Amino acid sequence: MLISRKLAAAFNEQIGHELGAELQYLAIAAYFDRRHLKLLSKLFFAQADEEKQHALKFVHYILDTQGDLQIPAIPAPKPTFASAEEAAAAALKWEEEVTGQINKLMAQAVEETDYMAQSFLQWFIDEQLEEVVKMDRLLSIIRQSGERNLLMVEAYLVHVEQ
Ligand code: FEO
């Protein structure tokens, strides 16, 4: 086994967090879809896909290192939001929490001098910077446009997507 039981358990827990994020981002995508804000919806559907990929990276790592794969129960996502700002703020808070979780995993890998796990986790460290910045910017433009002008956010996203 190329992974300690303790680190495998922590990775399994992280699979739960990543799949939980997938469900939460699907709920956010649906919230924007119901409001006919198609690009905001598309952004969160894409983000949900990314979270699934994150979970799969951990699944494959555990399998490759012959650890025990034990996927935990995934809590139900918050189904709806009072405003676009609340939805984007929840996404930012989530990404900040995940950054903390990944940092803890890296600290554990360092403590165990598990260089293989450190190399694996470095990708997530870099990814979290990207994801926190993405959600922080999104929240900022939603705040600047205000709830009544979310079509301007859609127009902004058309521009960003080009
Ligand atoms: Fe898997 Fe958005 O962190």
Short mmCIF file of C-alpha atoms and ligand atoms in Angstrom, two decimals:
data_model
loop_
_atom_site.label_atom_id
_atom_site.label_comp_id
_atom_site.label_asym_id
_atom_site.label_seq_id
_atom_site.Cartn_x
_atom_site.Cartn_y
_atom_site.Cartn_z
CA MET A 1 0.00 0.00 0.00
CA LEU A 2 1.47 3.33 -1.11
CA ILE A 3 -0.79 5.45 1.09
CA SER A 4 -1.21 5.42 4.87
CA ARG A 5 -4.58 4.47 6.32
CA LYS A 6 -4.86 7.93 7.84
CA LEU A 7 -4.23 9.75 4.57
CA ALA A 8 -6.54 7.38 2.65
CA ALA A 9 -9.30 8.13 5.18
CA ALA A 10 -8.74 11.86 4.72
CA PHE A 11 -8.79 11.46 0.91
CA ASN A 12 -12.07 9.53 1.17
CA GLU A 13 -13.50 12.39 3.20
CA GLN A 14 -12.34 14.82 0.51
CA ILE A 15 -14.12 12.75 -2.15
CA GLY A 16 -17.29 13.44 -0.16
CA HIS A 17 -16.55 17.17 -0.11
CA GLU A 18 -15.89 17.28 -3.86
CA LEU A 19 -19.06 15.32 -4.68
CA GLY A 20 -20.96 17.55 -2.25
CA ALA A 21 -19.65 20.55 -4.20
CA GLU A 22 -20.78 18.94 -7.45
CA LEU A 23 -24.32 18.68 -6.07
CA GLN A 24 -24.23 22.18 -4.62
CA TYR A 25 -23.08 23.67 -7.92
CA LEU A 26 -25.82 21.75 -9.76
CA ALA A 27 -28.34 23.35 -7.38
CA ILE A 28 -26.84 26.79 -8.06
CA ALA A 29 -26.90 26.14 -11.83
CA ALA A 30 -30.57 25.18 -11.54
CA TYR A 31 -31.28 28.36 -9.54
CA PHE A 32 -29.86 30.50 -12.35
CA ASP A 33 -31.53 28.40 -15.03
CA ARG A 34 -34.92 28.99 -13.41
CA ARG A 35 -34.21 32.72 -13.62
CA HIS A 36 -33.27 32.36 -17.33
CA LEU A 37 -29.74 33.54 -16.62
CA LYS A 38 -28.26 31.03 -19.00
CA LEU A 39 -24.59 31.92 -18.83
CA LEU A 40 -24.53 31.99 -15.05
CA SER A 41 -26.28 28.63 -15.17
CA LYS A 42 -23.78 27.29 -17.71
CA LEU A 43 -20.87 28.48 -15.57
CA PHE A 44 -22.14 26.50 -12.57
CA PHE A 45 -23.00 23.38 -14.59
CA ALA A 46 -19.39 23.47 -15.84
CA GLN A 47 -18.16 23.99 -12.29
CA ALA A 48 -20.20 20.98 -11.12
CA ASP A 49 -18.45 18.90 -13.79
CA GLU A 50 -15.08 20.11 -12.54
CA GLU A 51 -15.94 19.06 -8.99
CA LYS A 52 -16.81 15.58 -10.21
CA GLN A 53 -13.42 15.45 -11.92
CA HIS A 54 -11.75 16.51 -8.67
CA ALA A 55 -13.53 13.67 -6.84
CA LEU A 56 -12.44 11.22 -9.55
CA LYS A 57 -8.80 12.28 -9.21
CA PHE A 58 -8.93 11.30 -5.52
CA VAL A 59 -10.76 8.04 -6.35
CA HIS A 60 -8.08 7.05 -8.87
CA TYR A 61 -5.26 8.07 -6.56
CA ILE A 62 -6.61 5.85 -3.76
CA LEU A 63 -7.03 2.94 -6.19
CA ASP A 64 -3.56 3.43 -7.71
CA THR A 65 -1.95 3.49 -4.27
CA GLN A 66 -4.00 0.44 -3.16
CA GLY A 67 -5.78 2.30 -0.38
CA ASP A 68 -9.32 1.49 0.78
CA LEU A 69 -11.90 3.40 -1.22
CA GLN A 70 -14.80 4.28 1.09
CA ILE A 71 -16.97 7.00 -0.36
CA PRO A 72 -18.92 8.72 2.42
CA ALA A 73 -22.58 9.77 2.37
CA ILE A 74 -23.05 13.03 0.49
CA PRO A 75 -25.21 15.64 2.20
CA ALA A 76 -28.07 17.20 0.22
CA PRO A 77 -27.18 20.58 -1.27
CA LYS A 78 -28.93 23.81 -0.31
CA PRO A 79 -31.75 23.77 -2.87
CA THR A 80 -32.26 27.46 -3.54
CA PHE A 81 -31.08 30.96 -2.77
CA ALA A 82 -32.57 34.34 -1.90
CA SER A 83 -30.46 36.16 -4.49
CA ALA A 84 -27.68 35.75 -7.05
CA GLU A 85 -25.35 37.40 -4.58
CA GLU A 86 -26.18 34.81 -1.93
CA ALA A 87 -25.52 31.98 -4.42
CA ALA A 88 -22.17 33.42 -5.53
CA ALA A 89 -21.17 34.16 -1.93
CA ALA A 90 -21.94 30.53 -1.01
CA ALA A 91 -19.71 29.38 -3.90
CA LEU A 92 -16.84 31.62 -2.76
CA LYS A 93 -17.18 30.46 0.84
CA TRP A 94 -17.14 26.88 -0.40
CA GLU A 95 -13.95 27.39 -2.39
CA GLU A 96 -12.28 29.02 0.61
CA GLU A 97 -13.26 26.04 2.76
CA VAL A 98 -11.93 23.59 0.17
CA THR A 99 -8.65 25.50 0.09
CA GLY A 100 -8.37 24.90 3.84
CA GLN A 101 -9.22 21.22 3.40
CA ILE A 102 -6.58 20.76 0.69
CA ASN A 103 -4.00 22.58 2.82
CA LYS A 104 -4.74 20.17 5.68
CA LEU A 105 -4.28 17.18 3.37
CA MET A 106 -0.95 18.60 2.21
CA ALA A 107 0.13 19.16 5.83
CA GLN A 108 -0.66 15.51 6.55
CA ALA A 109 1.29 14.34 3.48
CA VAL A 110 4.25 16.48 4.58
CA GLU A 111 4.08 15.08 8.12
CA GLU A 112 4.17 11.55 6.67
CA THR A 113 6.97 12.49 4.22
CA ASP A 114 4.69 11.07 1.53
CA TYR A 115 6.24 12.76 -1.51
CA MET A 116 3.92 11.01 -3.94
CA ALA A 117 0.86 12.42 -2.20
CA GLN A 118 2.49 15.85 -2.00
CA SER A 119 3.05 15.83 -5.74
CA PHE A 120 -0.56 14.75 -6.30
CA LEU A 121 -1.92 17.43 -3.98
CA GLN A 122 0.14 20.21 -5.54
CA TRP A 123 -2.29 20.20 -8.50
CA PHE A 124 -5.17 20.89 -6.10
CA ILE A 125 -3.25 23.68 -4.35
CA ASP A 126 -2.81 25.44 -7.72
CA GLU A 127 -6.40 24.71 -8.72
CA GLN A 128 -7.77 26.26 -5.53
CA LEU A 129 -6.07 29.58 -6.26
CA GLU A 130 -7.80 29.59 -9.65
CA GLU A 131 -11.19 28.64 -8.18
CA VAL A 132 -11.13 31.14 -5.32
CA VAL A 133 -10.19 33.92 -7.77
CA LYS A 134 -12.96 32.84 -10.17
CA MET A 135 -15.69 32.92 -7.50
CA ASP A 136 -14.35 36.11 -5.93
CA ARG A 137 -14.53 37.89 -9.31
CA LEU A 138 -17.98 36.52 -10.02
CA LEU A 139 -19.29 37.73 -6.66
CA SER A 140 -17.72 41.12 -7.30
CA ILE A 141 -19.41 41.62 -10.70
CA ILE A 142 -22.76 40.41 -9.32
CA ARG A 143 -22.46 42.97 -6.51
CA GLN A 144 -21.51 45.72 -8.94
CA SER A 145 -24.44 45.00 -11.25
CA GLY A 146 -26.95 44.54 -8.43
CA GLU A 147 -29.84 42.09 -8.36
CA ARG A 148 -31.94 44.12 -10.81
CA ASN A 149 -29.25 44.23 -13.49
CA LEU A 150 -28.11 40.63 -13.66
CA LEU A 151 -28.49 40.71 -17.44
CA MET A 152 -25.38 42.89 -17.35
CA VAL A 153 -23.56 40.02 -15.66
CA GLU A 154 -24.74 37.79 -18.51
CA ALA A 155 -23.40 40.34 -21.01
CA TYR A 156 -20.12 40.43 -19.10
CA LEU A 157 -19.91 36.63 -19.25
CA VAL A 158 -20.45 36.68 -23.04
CA HIS A 159 -17.48 39.03 -23.24
CA VAL A 160 -15.34 36.89 -20.91
CA GLU A 161 -16.20 33.68 -22.80
CA GLN A 162 -14.93 35.07 -26.13
FE1 FEO B 1 -12.94 20.96 -6.00
FE2 FEO B 1 -13.93 23.85 -6.45
O1 FEO B 1 -12.88 22.69 -5.46
#
